[in-house]
Short mmCIF file of C-alpha atoms in Angstrom, two decimals:
data_model
loop_
_atom_site.label_atom_id
_atom_site.label_comp_id
_atom_site.label_asym_id
_atom_site.label_seq_id
_atom_site.Cartn_x
_atom_site.Cartn_y
_atom_site.Cartn_z
CA MET A 1 0.06 0.13 0.04
CA ARG A 2 2.80 2.53 0.83
CA ASP A 3 4.41 1.85 -2.54
CA PHE A 4 0.97 2.16 -4.30
CA LEU A 5 0.59 5.50 -2.61
CA ARG A 6 3.96 6.62 -3.27
CA ARG A 7 3.49 6.02 -6.99
CA LEU A 8 0.04 7.83 -7.39
CA PRO A 9 0.19 11.22 -9.20
CA LYS A 10 0.09 14.00 -6.55
CA GLY A 11 -1.00 17.09 -8.39
CA GLY A 12 0.41 20.30 -7.35
CA ASP A 13 1.56 21.94 -3.96
CA LEU A 14 0.17 25.35 -3.96
CA HIS A 15 1.28 26.80 -0.53
CA HIS A 16 4.90 25.91 -0.32
CA HIS A 17 7.68 27.67 1.49
CA LEU A 18 11.02 26.90 -0.28
CA GLY A 19 13.49 27.60 2.54
CA GLY A 20 11.18 25.58 4.67
CA ALA A 21 11.34 22.62 2.30
CA VAL A 22 15.18 22.41 2.17
CA PRO A 23 16.33 19.63 4.29
CA THR A 24 18.09 20.89 7.37
CA GLU A 25 21.34 19.10 6.70
CA SER A 26 21.50 21.09 3.39
CA LEU A 27 20.83 24.36 5.26
CA ILE A 28 23.83 23.46 7.50
CA ARG A 29 26.18 22.83 4.78
CA LEU A 30 25.17 25.99 2.98
CA ALA A 31 25.77 27.99 6.01
CA ALA A 32 29.26 26.52 6.30
CA GLU A 33 29.97 27.07 2.56
CA ASP A 34 28.87 30.69 2.88
CA GLY A 35 31.07 31.29 5.97
CA LEU A 36 28.02 32.24 8.26
CA CYS A 37 28.39 32.40 12.04
CA VAL A 38 25.91 30.92 14.74
CA VAL A 39 24.83 32.86 17.83
CA VAL A 40 25.64 30.30 20.54
CA ARG A 41 22.90 31.28 22.77
CA THR A 42 20.06 31.17 20.28
CA LEU A 43 21.58 28.94 17.31
CA THR A 44 20.69 31.51 14.96
CA ALA A 45 22.59 32.01 11.74
CA VAL A 46 24.12 35.47 11.20
CA ARG A 47 26.41 37.30 8.71
CA PRO A 48 30.21 37.26 9.28
CA PRO A 49 32.55 38.09 10.78
CA CYS A 50 32.08 35.79 13.86
CA GLY A 51 32.34 37.99 17.08
CA PRO A 52 32.23 37.23 20.65
CA GLY A 53 29.11 34.67 21.35
CA THR A 54 29.21 33.22 17.95
CA ARG A 55 31.02 30.41 16.16
CA PRO A 56 31.54 29.50 12.52
CA ALA A 57 28.60 27.40 11.23
CA ALA A 58 31.33 25.36 9.47
CA ASP A 59 32.27 23.78 13.04
CA ALA A 60 29.30 21.62 12.43
CA ARG A 61 31.50 19.78 9.84
CA THR A 62 33.62 18.35 12.81
CA ASP A 63 31.72 18.85 15.91
CA ALA A 64 28.99 16.30 16.23
CA VAL A 65 27.34 18.04 19.20
CA PHE A 66 27.34 21.39 17.59
CA ARG A 67 25.83 19.86 14.47
CA THR A 68 22.99 17.95 16.45
CA ALA A 69 22.23 21.19 18.18
CA LEU A 70 21.50 23.01 14.92
CA LEU A 71 19.66 20.07 13.58
CA ARG A 72 17.24 20.40 16.55
CA ALA A 73 17.18 24.22 16.60
CA TRP A 74 16.42 24.43 12.81
CA SER A 75 13.86 21.63 12.65
CA MET A 76 11.61 19.57 14.63
CA GLU A 77 14.47 16.82 14.99
CA GLY A 78 14.31 15.31 18.49
CA PHE A 79 11.28 17.41 19.73
CA PRO A 80 9.68 15.75 22.52
CA PRO A 81 6.48 13.84 21.66
CA GLY A 82 3.48 15.03 23.26
CA ARG A 83 4.53 18.66 23.57
CA PRO A 84 2.97 21.48 21.82
CA GLY A 85 5.46 22.21 18.86
CA HIS A 86 3.71 25.35 17.32
CA ASP A 87 6.28 27.90 19.01
CA HIS A 88 9.28 25.77 18.33
CA PHE A 89 8.26 25.25 14.61
CA PHE A 90 7.78 28.90 13.94
CA ALA A 91 10.92 29.77 15.75
CA THR A 92 12.89 27.68 13.30
CA PHE A 93 12.42 29.98 10.37
CA GLY A 94 13.97 32.77 12.15
CA ARG A 95 17.26 30.87 13.05
CA PHE A 96 18.00 29.77 9.61
CA ALA A 97 16.58 32.88 7.68
CA GLU A 98 19.86 34.21 6.84
CA VAL A 99 20.84 30.94 5.17
CA ILE A 100 17.89 30.86 2.80
CA ARG A 101 18.37 34.07 1.60
CA ARG A 102 21.24 32.95 -0.68
CA HIS A 103 21.37 30.09 -3.25
CA ARG A 104 17.81 29.92 -4.01
CA GLY A 105 18.48 28.20 -7.17
CA ARG A 106 20.40 25.34 -5.46
CA GLN A 107 17.59 25.04 -2.90
CA LEU A 108 14.87 24.77 -5.61
CA ALA A 109 17.12 22.29 -7.47
CA GLU A 110 17.01 19.90 -4.51
CA VAL A 111 13.30 20.45 -3.56
CA ALA A 112 12.38 19.89 -7.18
CA ASP A 113 14.01 16.69 -7.44
CA SER A 114 12.15 15.56 -4.30
CA VAL A 115 8.75 16.75 -5.41
CA VAL A 116 9.24 14.88 -8.78
CA ARG A 117 10.17 11.62 -7.02
CA ARG A 118 6.89 11.93 -5.17
CA HIS A 119 5.01 12.25 -8.35
CA GLN A 120 3.99 15.83 -8.20
CA PHE A 121 3.95 17.80 -11.28
CA HIS A 122 3.29 21.40 -10.09
CA LEU A 123 4.77 23.60 -7.52
CA GLU A 124 3.98 27.27 -6.58
CA THR A 125 6.46 28.13 -4.00
CA MET A 126 6.76 31.12 -1.90
CA VAL A 127 9.75 33.51 -1.69
CA THR A 128 10.65 37.06 -0.32
CA PRO A 129 12.86 38.55 -2.74
CA VAL A 130 14.89 41.79 -2.05
CA GLU A 131 13.82 41.82 1.53
CA ASP A 132 16.36 44.28 2.75
CA ALA A 133 15.67 46.64 -0.35
CA ALA A 134 11.99 46.55 0.37
CA ARG A 135 12.37 47.29 4.03
CA GLY A 136 14.76 50.20 3.14
CA LEU A 137 12.19 51.49 0.67
CA ALA A 138 9.49 51.28 3.44
CA ALA A 139 11.87 52.98 6.02
CA ALA A 140 12.64 55.90 3.58
CA THR A 141 8.77 56.42 2.40
CA GLY A 142 7.03 56.02 5.79
CA TRP A 143 3.56 55.15 6.44
CA ASP A 144 0.57 57.15 5.10
CA PRO A 145 -2.97 55.86 5.74
CA ASP A 146 -3.99 57.46 2.56
CA PRO A 147 -3.40 54.69 -0.11
CA ALA A 148 -3.18 57.18 -2.94
CA ARG A 149 -0.55 59.21 -1.31
CA LEU A 150 1.44 56.21 -0.14
CA HIS A 151 1.46 54.80 -3.67
CA GLY A 152 2.78 58.23 -5.02
CA ALA A 153 5.37 58.04 -2.52
CA LEU A 154 6.53 54.68 -3.29
CA LEU A 155 6.76 55.46 -6.96
CA ALA A 156 8.53 58.81 -6.49
CA GLY A 157 11.91 59.18 -8.41
CA GLY A 158 11.62 55.63 -9.73
CA ARG A 159 12.23 53.91 -6.45
CA LEU A 160 9.66 51.27 -6.65
CA ASP A 161 10.63 50.56 -10.23
CA ARG A 162 14.27 49.92 -9.18
CA LEU A 163 13.13 47.52 -6.52
CA VAL A 164 10.97 45.63 -9.15
CA ALA A 165 14.03 45.33 -11.56
CA ALA A 166 16.12 44.10 -8.56
CA ALA A 167 13.35 41.35 -7.95
CA ARG A 168 13.41 40.27 -11.34
CA ALA A 169 17.25 40.24 -11.52
CA GLU A 170 17.39 38.05 -8.29
CA ALA A 171 14.72 35.78 -9.89
CA ASP A 172 16.51 35.50 -12.95
CA ALA A 173 19.85 34.53 -11.15
CA ALA A 174 17.66 31.90 -9.19
CA ASP A 175 16.72 30.48 -12.33
CA ALA A 176 20.09 30.27 -13.65
CA GLY A 177 21.42 28.55 -10.49
CA PHE A 178 18.51 26.22 -10.67
CA ARG A 179 19.27 25.16 -14.29
CA THR A 180 22.99 24.85 -13.37
CA ALA A 181 22.56 22.57 -10.37
CA SER A 182 19.99 20.50 -12.22
CA ARG A 183 21.87 20.15 -15.54
CA CYS A 184 18.66 21.52 -17.37
CA GLY A 185 19.30 21.49 -21.11
CA THR A 186 22.12 18.92 -20.96
CA PRO A 187 22.00 15.15 -21.91
CA ARG A 188 21.42 14.20 -18.38
CA PRO A 189 18.97 16.45 -16.59
CA ALA A 190 17.84 15.96 -12.85
CA PRO A 191 14.32 15.02 -12.40
CA GLY A 192 13.44 18.30 -11.32
CA CYS A 193 13.69 19.89 -14.83
CA ARG A 194 10.35 18.43 -15.66
CA LEU A 195 8.46 20.28 -12.91
CA VAL A 196 6.44 23.52 -13.56
CA VAL A 197 7.29 26.00 -10.85
CA ARG A 198 5.67 29.22 -10.13
CA ARG A 199 7.02 31.60 -7.67
CA THR A 200 4.45 33.63 -5.41
CA PRO A 201 5.79 36.73 -3.88
CA THR A 202 4.99 36.84 0.06
CA ARG A 203 4.83 39.68 2.81
CA THR A 204 4.44 39.17 6.39
CA ALA A 205 0.92 40.02 7.47
CA THR A 206 2.08 40.65 11.04
CA ALA A 207 4.92 42.99 9.99
CA ARG A 208 4.82 46.73 10.65
CA PRO A 209 2.33 48.43 8.33
CA ARG A 210 4.80 50.41 6.42
CA TRP A 211 6.65 47.30 5.33
CA SER A 212 3.65 45.58 3.67
CA PRO A 213 2.93 48.27 0.59
CA PRO A 214 6.39 48.03 -0.63
CA SER A 215 6.43 44.19 -0.76
CA SER A 216 2.89 44.08 -2.02
CA ARG A 217 3.42 46.51 -4.88
CA TRP A 218 6.62 45.03 -6.03
CA GLY A 219 5.00 41.68 -6.16
CA CYS A 220 2.44 42.84 -8.53
CA GLY A 221 5.15 44.48 -10.76
CA ARG A 222 7.01 41.36 -10.65
CA ARG A 223 4.13 39.24 -11.73
CA ARG A 224 3.32 41.41 -14.70
CA GLY A 225 6.90 41.31 -15.78
CA THR A 226 7.60 37.50 -15.12
CA ARG A 227 7.52 34.58 -17.47
CA GLY A 228 4.64 32.32 -17.07
CA SER A 229 6.72 29.54 -15.23
CA SER A 230 9.89 28.59 -14.50
CA PRO A 231 12.17 26.47 -14.96
#
């Protein structure tokens, strides 16, 4: 029965968080490759250099105790059964957030192969491109409860157009990274090359109000300019 269910066509995944679908072991590997640091107290990945209270993520390659601690902090690995896991689950995203900002093409390549092996043929994955730039625009624009004035402020000086262009460039780079990692267009493409993928821009509903309009508006601009599907 398990083999039968595994081989059944699964259709599409319409609510998919790319960073949350990458195996934790792969996140640790990427953190090490990028020279990221880990805050010892919270086990949160941060940008280098590694100062007091942090250690290189690369230490997980040789320190089994540290590696196990990261696995448990960045996933539900080893979480005590019978205890509410809601808070721990959502806290994991903040701990590895710095990792998933990079190498989205490689992340998608790994996830796509897994999806295809489960006989899914469509994936709509959610990403938050150019997050720092969107927050910067929000800070520069400020909040105005009047939608028309706020919209005008976002467009002033071509700032939002530049944000949309940066988001497109980031998505194109991710596409290129995916195709390279998956060997798409070569005689030996990875299974994930067959998958239809659509990206959905996200915004945080619980974020400060001034952060939401830039991310929502550039998402609409990105959709008008994007290709129908990728890869």
